[in-house]
Amino acid sequence: MKTFTYTGSPARVVFGPGAVSGVADEVRRLGGTRVLLLSGPAVGGAALAVRGALGPLLTAEFGGAAMHTPVEVTEEAQRVLDEHAADCLVAVGGGSATGLAKALAVRTGLPQLVLPTTYAGSEMTALLGETSSGVKVTRTSPSILPSTVIYDVDFTLSLPVGLSVCSAVNALAHAVEALYSAQANPVTDGMALEAIGRIACALPRIAAEPDNLGLRTDLLQAAWLAGMCLGTVGMGLHHKLCHALGGTLGLPHAQTHAVILPQVMAYNAGAVPEIMERIVTALGTSFGRAGAPAGVFDLVSRAGGPTSLRELGMLQNDIAPVARRAAATPYPNPREVTADSAEELLRRAWRGVRPSGGRQVPDLTWLTGQVVASLAGTPDDRTRQLVTGLVRRLHSFVTEHELTQAEWQAGIGFLTRTGQTCAANRQEFVLLSDVLGVSSAVDALASSRTPEATPSAVLGPFYLADPPIMASGADVATGLPGTPLWADIRVEDEAGKPVPGASVDVWQSNQDGFYDVQLPDLDGPVLRARFTTDGQGCLAFWSIVPAEYPIPADGPVGQLLAATGRHPWRAPHLHFMITPPGGRPFITQLFVAGGRYLDSDAVFGVKQDLVVDFTRQRGPAPAGRAVDGEWCQLRFTFRIEKG
Ligand code: NAD
């Protein structure tokens, strides 16, 4: 039989709409005669209401409370306190205002009364987290616990819906972690389950009815009960991770809770199945059916809350260091936490993966570990890094989506057909990479990062090495039908100096959107050429205005596009590959301004700086050419890195 110790909270609680009217009596009850009123950023009309209700007891105010209780702010507030000889602290606001009251109380021993306006629950704990020089240190003391808490439901009506959702999930996290805490007991279990039930009922309706006093009452009572849990028993992995994410990366407190909770529940589910069942019951039929972790994920996402760390602005590169930090010191949690398992969990949270239903996904970290270990002897470091990263991501893809045999087979079949479709004049793998945006991603990493340089673009599948060499002024369309185009091109370095002697390959589609390699009846290469820039870095050529065209859609990539409801069209463009003497090739494309599909290019290749005017002209054409009717002119200066 489990043994436990339980100490009830001595805090006095006054709850109800309009409860602020009792604040003066409650201050006097604490022996206060001169109140310092503390608040943080905008909290609706709450501060005004407290001011009015305090009347002559209000002696001074400090409105600078901030997230994570910075020590400098506390010192500033203490100066105001000393100056006005206040003898009672009253805080109105979220966890930030409460934190400041706690920080002053522990320094001065003054009584504190808190009026919470969020669901953070800090008012129910004897715990204080303070930040000094960017480091958050936590301490506990009986004097940190507020003596009186007035929950005025009216104060929560102005809490924006997004914040209401995240803050309520913050409370939900206190309740969930209390249930599997080592110090769990029947009192906290009861409070936790009651809190979960109230949140599950109220949260889905709050977006549509933010002014519904009944819903707000449920959420605030849940926040109080969950806060009592937080103040009574120890928390686990969820709080550790949120602390690490908030502390190292400054991610927003309540939003981080909303993303992390379902992922931690999924991680712990197998270790505490009976507790997950109790949570399922508390969640009720709407959310419980999916299992506890997925139910909480659905609750958050349907209420419009964030579900991924990515949308909170976290960078993928930060996952591993945070995971290491969270696993560095042991702490109580139903399932052991290692740097690898924390990293896997954070990866799922970063992507916002919905936890699988009630079923347990087997833990395959041992298998991933074995494969990764087998690569340890790879002689080339970069190869080892790349193959290891690929294995890790493939394994987590398989587990994350619980890939079935049939799906695995379909995937292998797709890749096999992609390979079989490749030929001398068709590169289906490049096309696959293009439509998945991978080519553009690689291009973005490889391209120049200086704002002065022209942006690069993907190579595409139609480039042929060694195109026909032509002299400036030549016609690359060699008489093909289409609107004549005169291209006047200059190549400069980043300082604006001309780049003479650069080799410039040009290739494009015909007026029907086909490249020469797609037209077997065509004799020899056409609409492709290699020029060399003159002493001023210039070259010019005649061609025709390129048309939009569909990428080859008769193969596996076409099937993929059809299966995902996407069109295969590329916005009209000209390709360029510019190689300065002794330098590396610079690859880009120029898009026809006003052309179709600029906003939905099938290979994600359009960059705004590469969309240029192909100006319509009439009258005498350059280079002595007689043009009957309209022709277009393209003038463009490429700025490239010469090195
Ligand atoms: P918060 O107090 O900073 O408030 C978040 C935002 O909500 C603020 O911008 C605020 O202006 C706005 N807001 C609050 N009430 C409002 C209202 N009624 N109407 C309109 N806007 C309103 O943040 P929080 O999430 O309440 O608390 C987070 C802080 O509390 C963190 O520093 C966290 O570490 C701490 N905390 C401590 C404990 C503890 O036991 N020590 C527990 C939970 C949270």
CSV table of N, CA and C in Angstrom, one decimal, residues 29-91:
chain,number,residue,atom,x,y,z
A,29,ARG,N,-7.9,42.5,7.3
A,29,ARG,CA,-7.8,41.2,8.0
A,29,ARG,C,-6.4,40.7,8.1
A,30,LEU,N,-5.5,41.1,7.2
A,30,LEU,CA,-4.1,40.8,7.2
A,30,LEU,C,-3.3,41.8,8.0
A,31,GLY,N,-4.0,42.8,8.6
A,31,GLY,CA,-3.4,43.9,9.4
A,31,GLY,C,-2.8,45.0,8.5
A,32,GLY,N,-3.1,45.0,7.2
A,32,GLY,CA,-2.5,46.0,6.3
A,32,GLY,C,-3.2,47.3,6.5
A,33,THR,N,-2.5,48.4,6.4
A,33,THR,CA,-3.0,49.8,6.4
A,33,THR,C,-2.5,50.6,5.3
A,34,ARG,N,-1.4,50.2,4.7
A,34,ARG,CA,-0.8,51.0,3.6
A,34,ARG,C,-0.4,50.0,2.5
A,35,VAL,N,-1.1,50.0,1.4
A,35,VAL,CA,-1.0,48.9,0.4
A,35,VAL,C,-0.1,49.4,-0.8
A,36,LEU,N,0.9,48.5,-1.2
A,36,LEU,CA,1.6,48.7,-2.4
A,36,LEU,C,0.9,47.8,-3.4
A,37,LEU,N,0.3,48.4,-4.5
A,37,LEU,CA,-0.4,47.6,-5.5
A,37,LEU,C,0.6,47.3,-6.7
A,38,LEU,N,0.7,46.0,-6.9
A,38,LEU,CA,1.7,45.5,-8.0
A,38,LEU,C,0.9,45.0,-9.2
A,39,SER,N,1.4,45.3,-10.4
A,39,SER,CA,0.7,44.7,-11.6
A,39,SER,C,1.8,44.7,-12.7
A,40,GLY,N,1.4,44.0,-13.7
A,40,GLY,CA,2.4,43.8,-14.8
A,40,GLY,C,1.8,44.5,-16.1
A,41,PRO,N,2.1,43.9,-17.2
A,41,PRO,CA,1.5,44.5,-18.5
A,41,PRO,C,0.0,44.4,-18.4
A,42,ALA,N,-0.6,45.1,-19.4
A,42,ALA,CA,-2.1,45.2,-19.4
A,42,ALA,C,-2.8,44.0,-18.9
A,43,VAL,N,-3.7,44.2,-17.9
A,43,VAL,CA,-4.5,43.1,-17.4
A,43,VAL,C,-6.0,43.5,-17.5
A,44,GLY,N,-6.4,44.2,-18.6
A,44,GLY,CA,-7.7,44.6,-18.8
A,44,GLY,C,-8.1,45.7,-17.8
A,45,GLY,N,-9.3,45.7,-17.3
A,45,GLY,CA,-9.7,46.7,-16.3
A,45,GLY,C,-9.4,46.3,-14.9
A,46,ALA,N,-8.7,45.2,-14.7
A,46,ALA,CA,-8.6,44.6,-13.3
A,46,ALA,C,-7.9,45.6,-12.4
A,47,ALA,N,-6.8,46.2,-12.8
A,47,ALA,CA,-6.0,47.1,-11.9
A,47,ALA,C,-6.9,48.2,-11.5
A,48,LEU,N,-7.7,48.8,-12.4
A,48,LEU,CA,-8.5,49.9,-12.1
A,48,LEU,C,-9.5,49.5,-11.0
A,49,ALA,N,-10.1,48.3,-11.2
A,49,ALA,CA,-11.1,47.8,-10.2
A,49,ALA,C,-10.5,47.7,-8.8
A,50,VAL,N,-9.3,47.1,-8.8
A,50,VAL,CA,-8.6,46.9,-7.5
A,50,VAL,C,-8.3,48.3,-6.8
A,51,ARG,N,-7.8,49.2,-7.6
A,51,ARG,CA,-7.5,50.5,-7.1
A,51,ARG,C,-8.8,51.1,-6.5
A,52,GLY,N,-9.9,51.1,-7.2
A,52,GLY,CA,-11.2,51.6,-6.7
A,52,GLY,C,-11.6,50.9,-5.4
A,53,ALA,N,-11.5,49.6,-5.3
A,53,ALA,CA,-11.9,48.8,-4.2
A,53,ALA,C,-11.0,49.0,-3.0
A,54,LEU,N,-9.7,49.3,-3.2
A,54,LEU,CA,-8.8,49.6,-2.1
A,54,LEU,C,-9.1,50.9,-1.4
A,55,GLY,N,-9.5,51.9,-2.2
A,55,GLY,CA,-9.8,53.2,-1.6
A,55,GLY,C,-8.6,53.8,-0.9
A,56,PRO,N,-8.8,54.4,0.3
A,56,PRO,CA,-7.6,55.1,0.9
A,56,PRO,C,-6.5,54.1,1.4
A,57,LEU,N,-6.7,52.8,1.3
A,57,LEU,CA,-5.7,51.9,1.7
A,57,LEU,C,-4.5,51.9,0.7
A,58,LEU,N,-4.9,52.3,-0.5
A,58,LEU,CA,-3.8,52.3,-1.6
A,58,LEU,C,-2.8,53.4,-1.3
A,59,THR,N,-1.6,53.0,-1.1
A,59,THR,CA,-0.6,54.0,-0.8
A,59,THR,C,0.4,54.3,-2.0
A,60,ALA,N,0.7,53.2,-2.7
A,60,ALA,CA,1.7,53.3,-3.8
A,60,ALA,C,1.4,52.2,-4.8
A,61,GLU,N,1.9,52.4,-6.1
A,61,GLU,CA,1.7,51.4,-7.1
A,61,GLU,C,3.0,51.2,-7.8
A,62,PHE,N,3.2,49.9,-8.3
A,62,PHE,CA,4.3,49.6,-9.2
A,62,PHE,C,3.8,48.7,-10.3
A,63,GLY,N,3.9,49.2,-11.5
A,63,GLY,CA,3.3,48.4,-12.6
A,63,GLY,C,4.3,47.7,-13.5
A,64,GLY,N,5.5,47.5,-13.0
A,64,GLY,CA,6.5,46.9,-13.9
A,64,GLY,C,6.8,45.4,-13.8
A,65,ALA,N,5.8,44.6,-13.2
A,65,ALA,CA,6.1,43.2,-13.1
A,65,ALA,C,6.4,42.6,-14.4
A,66,ALA,N,7.3,41.6,-14.5
A,66,ALA,CA,7.7,41.0,-15.7
A,66,ALA,C,7.8,39.5,-15.6
A,67,MET,N,7.7,38.9,-16.8
A,67,MET,CA,7.8,37.4,-16.8
A,67,MET,C,9.1,36.9,-16.2
A,68,HIS,N,9.1,35.8,-15.5
A,68,HIS,CA,10.3,35.2,-14.9
A,68,HIS,C,10.9,36.0,-13.7
A,69,THR,N,10.2,37.0,-13.2
A,69,THR,CA,10.6,37.8,-12.0
A,69,THR,C,12.1,38.2,-12.0
A,70,PRO,N,12.5,39.1,-12.9
A,70,PRO,CA,13.9,39.6,-12.9
A,70,PRO,C,14.2,40.3,-11.6
A,71,VAL,N,15.4,40.0,-11.1
A,71,VAL,CA,15.7,40.6,-9.8
A,71,VAL,C,15.8,42.1,-9.8
A,72,GLU,N,16.2,42.7,-10.9
A,72,GLU,CA,16.3,44.1,-11.1
A,72,GLU,C,15.0,44.8,-10.9
A,73,VAL,N,13.9,44.1,-11.4
A,73,VAL,CA,12.6,44.7,-11.3
A,73,VAL,C,12.1,44.6,-9.8
A,74,THR,N,12.5,43.5,-9.2
A,74,THR,CA,12.1,43.4,-7.7
A,74,THR,C,12.8,44.5,-6.9
A,75,GLU,N,14.0,44.8,-7.3
A,75,GLU,CA,14.8,45.8,-6.5
A,75,GLU,C,14.1,47.2,-6.7
A,76,GLU,N,13.7,47.4,-7.9
A,76,GLU,CA,13.0,48.7,-8.2
A,76,GLU,C,11.7,48.8,-7.5
A,77,ALA,N,11.0,47.7,-7.4
A,77,ALA,CA,9.7,47.7,-6.7
A,77,ALA,C,10.0,47.9,-5.2
A,78,GLN,N,11.1,47.3,-4.7
A,78,GLN,CA,11.3,47.4,-3.3
A,78,GLN,C,11.6,48.9,-2.9
A,79,ARG,N,12.3,49.6,-3.8
A,79,ARG,CA,12.5,51.0,-3.5
A,79,ARG,C,11.2,51.8,-3.3
A,80,VAL,N,10.2,51.5,-4.2
A,80,VAL,CA,8.9,52.1,-4.1
A,80,VAL,C,8.3,51.8,-2.8
A,81,LEU,N,8.4,50.5,-2.4
A,81,LEU,CA,7.8,50.0,-1.2
A,81,LEU,C,8.4,50.7,0.0
A,82,ASP,N,9.7,50.8,0.0
A,82,ASP,CA,10.4,51.5,1.2
A,82,ASP,C,10.1,53.0,1.3
A,83,GLU,N,10.1,53.6,0.1
A,83,GLU,CA,9.8,55.0,0.0
A,83,GLU,C,8.4,55.4,0.6
A,84,HIS,N,7.4,54.4,0.4
A,84,HIS,CA,6.1,54.7,0.9
A,84,HIS,C,5.7,54.0,2.2
A,85,ALA,N,6.7,53.3,2.7
A,85,ALA,CA,6.5,52.5,4.0
A,85,ALA,C,5.2,51.7,3.9
A,86,ALA,N,5.1,50.9,2.8
A,86,ALA,CA,3.9,50.1,2.7
A,86,ALA,C,4.0,48.9,3.6
A,87,ASP,N,2.8,48.4,4.1
A,87,ASP,CA,2.8,47.3,5.0
A,87,ASP,C,2.0,46.1,4.5
A,88,CYS,N,1.6,46.2,3.3
A,88,CYS,CA,0.9,45.0,2.7
A,88,CYS,C,1.0,45.1,1.2
A,89,LEU,N,1.2,43.9,0.6
A,89,LEU,CA,1.4,43.8,-0.9
A,89,LEU,C,0.1,43.2,-1.5
A,90,VAL,N,-0.4,43.9,-2.5
A,90,VAL,CA,-1.5,43.4,-3.3
A,90,VAL,C,-1.1,43.3,-4.7
A,91,ALA,N,-1.2,42.1,-5.3
A,91,ALA,CA,-0.8,41.9,-6.7
A,91,ALA,C,-2.0,41.6,-7.5
